[in-house]
């Protein structure tokens, strides 16, 4: 059977990969004509810190990126939304379809192209994702317990023939429930680990090759009504803009990556806010063993 049940590492860490790509420029040397923010420090603050803002507008691009990266690495929880557009965001939804010869062979109809998850370091999460082929699912994870509710297109594209339609009817509007010990749920639940994402970001920074990369500070602006400072740069031929909050903590609030006809927008919000604890009721759920029984008939 194809799809999220194949246990692919790339899919298990898809969300982490998106975050790492968005933050690839946070570790590179900054280029800024205004380095006044490095002066007048007492206990790690500047004169600007003592005004209404958080002071990052007066820092160099490198210093701003360092602060934003550290806030993300220190976060106990965060809401991350990823959306891809372009050729890689749409694929033939057939389970047996081959990737286009002109496309990245690693991008298939069942790879996520958009995700919206609130997750924490304990592996709890609530959210949803949509695949390149158009199928989507909702996901809830609490401790080692996992609930997954795919839409009808998910079943018909993941399971070939009439069996997919049968599965769609059996599990319609119901959550498939199990634990991380169930092979069918372990892979998809892997996107819920904020700690793993943070480790990937730290490792990516440590291994970063700074040759040919620059990071420049732009003029203050707003994103979704929030005052931010943009940092722009290039990595592997793609242009990335990072938006860092200039009020409150210097959180990274948005990253936009453009290049090769494909764009990725990643937003970060609700830092350190608890993951919702509500889980689907027993009446709304069906044990994963019933799904396994259904798949054995295929």
Short mmCIF file of C-alpha atoms in Angstrom, two decimals:
data_model
loop_
_atom_site.label_atom_id
_atom_site.label_comp_id
_atom_site.label_asym_id
_atom_site.label_seq_id
_atom_site.Cartn_x
_atom_site.Cartn_y
_atom_site.Cartn_z
CA UNK A 1 0.00 0.00 0.00
CA UNK A 2 1.33 3.45 -0.89
CA UNK A 3 1.04 6.66 1.07
CA UNK A 4 1.62 7.70 4.64
CA UNK A 5 1.70 4.06 5.74
CA UNK A 6 4.91 3.31 3.85
CA UNK A 7 7.07 4.56 6.72
CA UNK A 8 9.14 7.02 4.69
CA UNK A 9 11.56 9.04 6.78
CA UNK A 10 11.09 12.07 4.51
CA UNK A 11 7.38 12.14 5.27
CA UNK A 12 7.83 11.49 8.96
CA UNK A 13 10.05 14.56 9.18
CA UNK A 14 8.29 16.66 6.53
CA UNK A 15 7.27 19.40 8.93
CA UNK A 16 10.73 19.51 10.49
CA UNK A 17 12.28 19.72 7.05
CA UNK A 18 10.09 22.68 6.13
CA UNK A 19 11.05 24.50 9.33
CA UNK A 20 14.73 23.77 8.82
CA UNK A 21 14.60 25.07 5.25
CA UNK A 22 12.82 28.20 6.40
CA UNK A 23 15.52 28.79 9.01
CA UNK A 24 18.53 27.85 6.91
CA UNK A 25 19.59 31.48 6.73
CA UNK A 26 19.41 32.11 10.47
CA UNK A 27 22.96 30.90 10.97
CA UNK A 28 24.69 32.73 8.13
CA UNK A 29 26.78 35.91 8.45
CA UNK A 30 24.66 39.05 8.28
CA UNK A 31 25.26 42.13 6.16
CA UNK A 32 23.97 45.34 7.69
CA UNK A 33 24.97 48.97 7.46
CA UNK A 34 23.55 49.66 10.90
CA UNK A 35 25.45 47.97 13.70
CA UNK A 36 24.64 50.55 16.38
CA UNK A 37 22.61 47.95 18.24
CA UNK A 38 25.84 46.26 19.33
CA UNK A 39 26.66 49.25 21.53
CA UNK A 40 25.46 50.33 24.96
CA UNK A 41 24.78 46.84 26.24
CA UNK A 42 24.12 46.20 29.90
CA UNK A 43 23.07 42.72 30.85
CA UNK A 44 22.40 41.91 27.18
CA UNK A 45 20.10 44.89 26.50
CA UNK A 46 20.47 48.01 24.38
CA UNK A 47 19.04 51.50 24.64
CA UNK A 48 16.36 50.40 22.19
CA UNK A 49 15.45 47.50 24.48
CA UNK A 50 14.50 50.04 27.10
CA UNK A 51 12.03 51.74 24.75
CA UNK A 52 8.67 50.36 23.61
CA UNK A 53 10.10 47.87 21.10
CA UNK A 54 12.32 44.88 21.76
CA UNK A 55 15.40 46.56 20.28
CA UNK A 56 16.06 44.27 17.32
CA UNK A 57 15.57 47.05 14.78
CA UNK A 58 18.87 48.52 15.94
CA UNK A 59 20.78 45.25 15.72
CA UNK A 60 22.70 43.80 12.79
CA UNK A 61 21.06 41.18 10.60
CA UNK A 62 23.22 38.47 12.18
CA UNK A 63 22.25 39.48 15.71
CA UNK A 64 18.56 39.56 14.82
CA UNK A 65 18.75 36.11 13.25
CA UNK A 66 20.61 34.75 16.28
CA UNK A 67 17.89 36.00 18.63
CA UNK A 68 15.06 34.65 16.49
CA UNK A 69 16.70 31.25 16.17
CA UNK A 70 17.28 31.02 19.91
CA UNK A 71 13.65 31.85 20.68
CA UNK A 72 12.53 29.00 18.43
CA UNK A 73 15.06 26.59 19.92
CA UNK A 74 13.88 27.52 23.43
CA UNK A 75 10.15 27.26 22.66
CA UNK A 76 8.22 24.64 24.62
CA UNK A 77 5.45 24.68 22.01
CA UNK A 78 4.57 26.52 18.81
CA UNK A 79 2.00 26.65 16.04
CA UNK A 80 3.56 26.05 12.63
CA UNK A 81 1.70 26.41 9.33
CA UNK A 82 3.42 25.43 6.08
CA UNK A 83 2.03 26.00 2.60
CA UNK A 84 3.70 25.13 -0.68
CA UNK A 85 2.58 26.46 -4.06
CA UNK A 86 3.83 25.65 -7.54
CA UNK A 87 4.53 22.47 -9.50
CA UNK A 88 5.46 20.38 -6.47
CA UNK A 89 2.21 21.24 -4.70
CA UNK A 90 0.04 19.26 -7.14
CA UNK A 91 0.52 15.68 -8.23
CA UNK A 92 -1.46 12.91 -9.91
CA UNK A 93 -3.57 11.49 -7.10
CA UNK A 94 -3.41 7.92 -8.40
CA UNK A 95 -1.58 5.59 -5.98
CA UNK A 96 0.44 4.13 -8.87
CA UNK A 97 1.21 7.39 -10.65
CA UNK A 98 4.84 8.08 -11.52
CA UNK A 99 6.35 11.49 -10.83
CA UNK A 100 6.71 13.78 -13.80
CA UNK A 101 10.17 13.45 -15.42
CA UNK A 102 10.54 17.21 -15.06
CA UNK A 103 9.81 17.19 -11.32
CA UNK A 104 11.65 16.19 -8.17
CA UNK A 105 11.27 12.40 -8.01
CA UNK A 106 10.99 12.56 -4.24
CA UNK A 107 7.79 14.61 -4.41
CA UNK A 108 4.74 12.39 -4.86
CA UNK A 109 0.98 12.69 -4.64
CA UNK A 110 0.99 11.61 -1.00
CA UNK A 111 3.67 14.04 0.20
CA UNK A 112 2.34 16.91 2.36
CA UNK A 113 2.18 20.32 0.67
CA UNK A 114 0.43 22.14 3.49
CA UNK A 115 0.37 21.51 7.22
CA UNK A 116 -1.14 23.35 10.14
CA UNK A 117 0.00 21.95 13.48
CA UNK A 118 0.27 23.07 17.09
CA UNK A 119 2.94 20.89 18.70
CA UNK A 120 5.19 20.70 21.73
CA UNK A 121 8.37 19.09 23.00
CA UNK A 122 6.43 16.23 24.59
CA UNK A 123 5.20 15.07 21.19
CA UNK A 124 1.63 16.30 21.61
CA UNK A 125 -0.01 17.91 18.60
CA UNK A 126 -3.29 18.93 16.98
CA UNK A 127 -3.72 19.92 13.35
CA UNK A 128 -4.15 18.91 9.75
CA UNK A 129 -2.25 18.33 6.54
CA UNK A 130 -2.99 18.21 2.83
CA UNK A 131 -1.18 16.06 0.28
CA UNK A 132 0.01 17.05 -3.17
CA UNK A 133 -2.65 14.82 -4.72
CA UNK A 134 -5.43 16.73 -2.92
CA UNK A 135 -6.20 14.31 -0.08
CA UNK A 136 -6.17 15.64 3.48
CA UNK A 137 -6.36 14.43 7.05
CA UNK A 138 -6.74 15.69 10.59
CA UNK A 139 -4.34 14.56 13.30
CA UNK A 140 -4.41 14.50 17.10
CA UNK A 141 -1.65 13.06 19.27
CA UNK A 142 -1.59 13.00 23.05
CA UNK A 143 1.27 11.14 24.67
CA UNK A 144 1.54 7.84 22.82
CA UNK A 145 -2.10 7.91 21.68
CA UNK A 146 -2.85 8.91 18.08
CA UNK A 147 -6.04 9.79 16.22
CA UNK A 148 -6.12 10.29 12.44
CA UNK A 149 -9.18 11.30 10.38
CA UNK A 150 -8.57 11.17 6.62
CA UNK A 151 -11.03 12.53 4.09
CA UNK A 152 -12.71 10.42 1.41
CA UNK A 153 -10.10 11.27 -1.22
CA UNK A 154 -7.37 10.01 1.07
CA UNK A 155 -8.88 6.54 1.20
CA UNK A 156 -9.65 6.34 -2.52
CA UNK A 157 -6.15 7.45 -3.49
CA UNK A 158 -4.26 5.46 -0.87
CA UNK A 159 -6.08 2.15 -1.42
CA UNK A 160 -6.44 0.97 -5.04
CA UNK A 161 -9.66 -0.17 -6.67
CA UNK A 162 -13.04 -0.51 -5.02
CA UNK A 163 -11.43 -1.29 -1.68
CA UNK A 164 -10.59 2.37 -1.32
CA UNK A 165 -14.22 3.33 -1.75
CA UNK A 166 -15.19 0.66 0.79
CA UNK A 167 -12.67 1.98 3.30
CA UNK A 168 -13.92 5.54 2.72
CA UNK A 169 -17.44 4.41 3.61
CA UNK A 170 -16.40 2.35 6.64
CA UNK A 171 -14.26 5.11 8.14
CA UNK A 172 -16.30 8.09 6.93
CA UNK A 173 -16.18 10.97 9.44
CA UNK A 174 -14.45 8.71 11.97
CA UNK A 175 -11.04 8.87 13.61
CA UNK A 176 -8.68 5.92 13.28
CA UNK A 177 -7.33 5.48 16.80
CA UNK A 178 -4.25 3.68 18.06
CA UNK A 179 -0.82 4.34 19.53
CA UNK A 180 2.66 5.16 18.32
CA UNK A 181 3.32 1.43 18.64
CA UNK A 182 1.05 0.84 15.63
CA UNK A 183 3.12 0.88 12.44
CA UNK A 184 0.34 2.58 10.48
CA UNK A 185 0.16 5.52 12.87
CA UNK A 186 3.76 5.82 14.04
CA UNK A 187 5.00 7.40 10.81
CA UNK A 188 2.35 10.08 10.50
CA UNK A 189 2.61 10.90 14.22
CA UNK A 190 6.32 11.61 13.78
CA UNK A 191 5.56 15.15 12.61
CA UNK A 192 4.36 16.00 16.14
CA UNK A 193 7.79 16.17 17.79
CA UNK A 194 8.87 19.80 18.24
CA UNK A 195 12.03 18.61 19.97
CA UNK A 196 13.11 16.76 16.82
CA UNK A 197 12.48 19.85 14.71
CA UNK A 198 14.58 21.92 17.10
CA UNK A 199 17.41 19.38 16.95
CA UNK A 200 17.26 19.43 13.15
CA UNK A 201 17.51 23.22 13.17
CA UNK A 202 20.47 23.14 15.56
CA UNK A 203 22.22 20.46 13.49
CA UNK A 204 21.54 22.34 10.26
CA UNK A 205 23.08 25.48 11.76
CA UNK A 206 26.15 23.56 12.93
CA UNK A 207 26.66 22.01 9.49
CA UNK A 208 25.81 25.17 7.53
CA UNK A 209 28.16 26.18 4.74
CA UNK A 210 28.20 29.97 4.77
CA UNK A 211 30.05 30.39 1.45
CA UNK A 212 28.09 32.57 -0.95
CA UNK A 213 25.30 33.31 1.52
CA UNK A 214 24.32 36.76 2.69
CA UNK A 215 21.67 38.03 5.03
CA UNK A 216 20.49 41.63 4.88
CA UNK A 217 18.19 43.66 7.07
CA UNK A 218 15.28 45.46 5.45
CA UNK A 219 13.03 48.29 6.55
CA UNK A 220 10.52 47.74 9.38
CA UNK A 221 7.09 46.65 8.16
CA UNK A 222 4.10 44.61 9.37
CA UNK A 223 2.89 41.05 8.82
CA UNK A 224 -0.70 40.28 9.75
CA UNK A 225 -0.76 43.48 11.79
CA UNK A 226 2.43 42.60 13.70
CA UNK A 227 5.45 44.96 13.54
CA UNK A 228 8.39 43.03 12.08
CA UNK A 229 11.84 43.49 10.58
CA UNK A 230 12.57 41.52 7.38
CA UNK A 231 15.82 39.65 6.78
CA UNK A 232 16.49 38.58 3.20
CA UNK A 233 19.05 36.21 1.71
CA UNK A 234 19.63 33.36 -0.70
CA UNK A 235 20.34 29.69 -0.15
CA UNK A 236 20.78 27.08 -2.89
CA UNK A 237 19.54 29.59 -5.44
CA UNK A 238 16.31 30.30 -3.56
CA UNK A 239 15.42 33.67 -2.09
CA UNK A 240 14.21 33.63 1.50
CA UNK A 241 12.69 36.40 3.58
CA UNK A 242 12.44 35.99 7.34
CA UNK A 243 10.17 38.28 9.37
CA UNK A 244 11.16 38.80 13.02
CA UNK A 245 8.88 40.50 15.56
CA UNK A 246 10.04 43.93 16.77
CA UNK A 247 7.66 44.01 19.74
CA UNK A 248 7.59 41.52 22.59
CA UNK A 249 10.06 38.69 22.15
CA UNK A 250 11.97 38.63 18.85
CA UNK A 251 10.07 35.64 17.50
CA UNK A 252 10.35 34.49 13.93
CA UNK A 253 6.76 34.94 12.71
CA UNK A 254 7.03 34.16 9.02
CA UNK A 255 9.44 32.78 6.42
CA UNK A 256 8.88 32.92 2.66
CA UNK A 257 11.08 30.90 0.30
CA UNK A 258 10.87 31.41 -3.47
CA UNK A 259 12.66 29.73 -6.34
CA UNK A 260 12.45 27.13 -9.13
CA UNK A 261 8.77 27.90 -9.62
CA UNK A 262 7.88 26.65 -6.14
CA UNK A 263 7.18 28.84 -3.12
CA UNK A 264 6.96 27.83 0.53
CA UNK A 265 5.43 30.04 3.21
CA UNK A 266 5.90 29.03 6.84
CA UNK A 267 4.32 30.93 9.72
CA UNK A 268 5.15 30.56 13.41
CA UNK A 269 2.81 31.67 16.19
CA UNK A 270 1.45 30.79 19.65
CA UNK A 271 4.93 30.29 21.08
CA UNK A 272 4.78 28.49 24.46
CA UNK A 273 0.98 28.23 24.40
CA UNK A 274 -0.28 24.77 25.43
CA UNK A 275 -1.39 22.29 22.81
CA UNK A 276 -5.19 21.79 23.09
CA UNK A 277 -5.90 18.71 25.20
CA UNK A 278 -9.27 17.69 23.73
CA UNK A 279 -9.20 14.30 22.01
CA UNK A 280 -11.85 12.56 19.86
CA UNK A 281 -14.47 10.58 21.78
CA UNK A 282 -14.82 6.82 21.61
CA UNK A 283 -18.05 7.23 19.63
CA UNK A 284 -16.15 9.16 16.95
CA UNK A 285 -13.30 6.67 16.75
CA UNK A 286 -12.53 3.23 15.38
CA UNK A 287 -9.58 1.13 16.47
CA UNK A 288 -6.69 0.88 14.02
CA UNK A 289 -7.07 -2.93 14.11
CA UNK A 290 -10.28 -2.56 12.06
CA UNK A 291 -8.27 -0.69 9.41
CA UNK A 292 -5.69 -3.46 9.43
CA UNK A 293 -8.45 -6.03 8.90
CA UNK A 294 -9.75 -4.04 5.95
CA UNK A 295 -6.30 -3.79 4.37
CA UNK A 296 -5.78 -7.56 4.65
CA UNK A 297 -8.69 -8.02 2.26
CA UNK A 298 -6.89 -6.09 -0.46
#
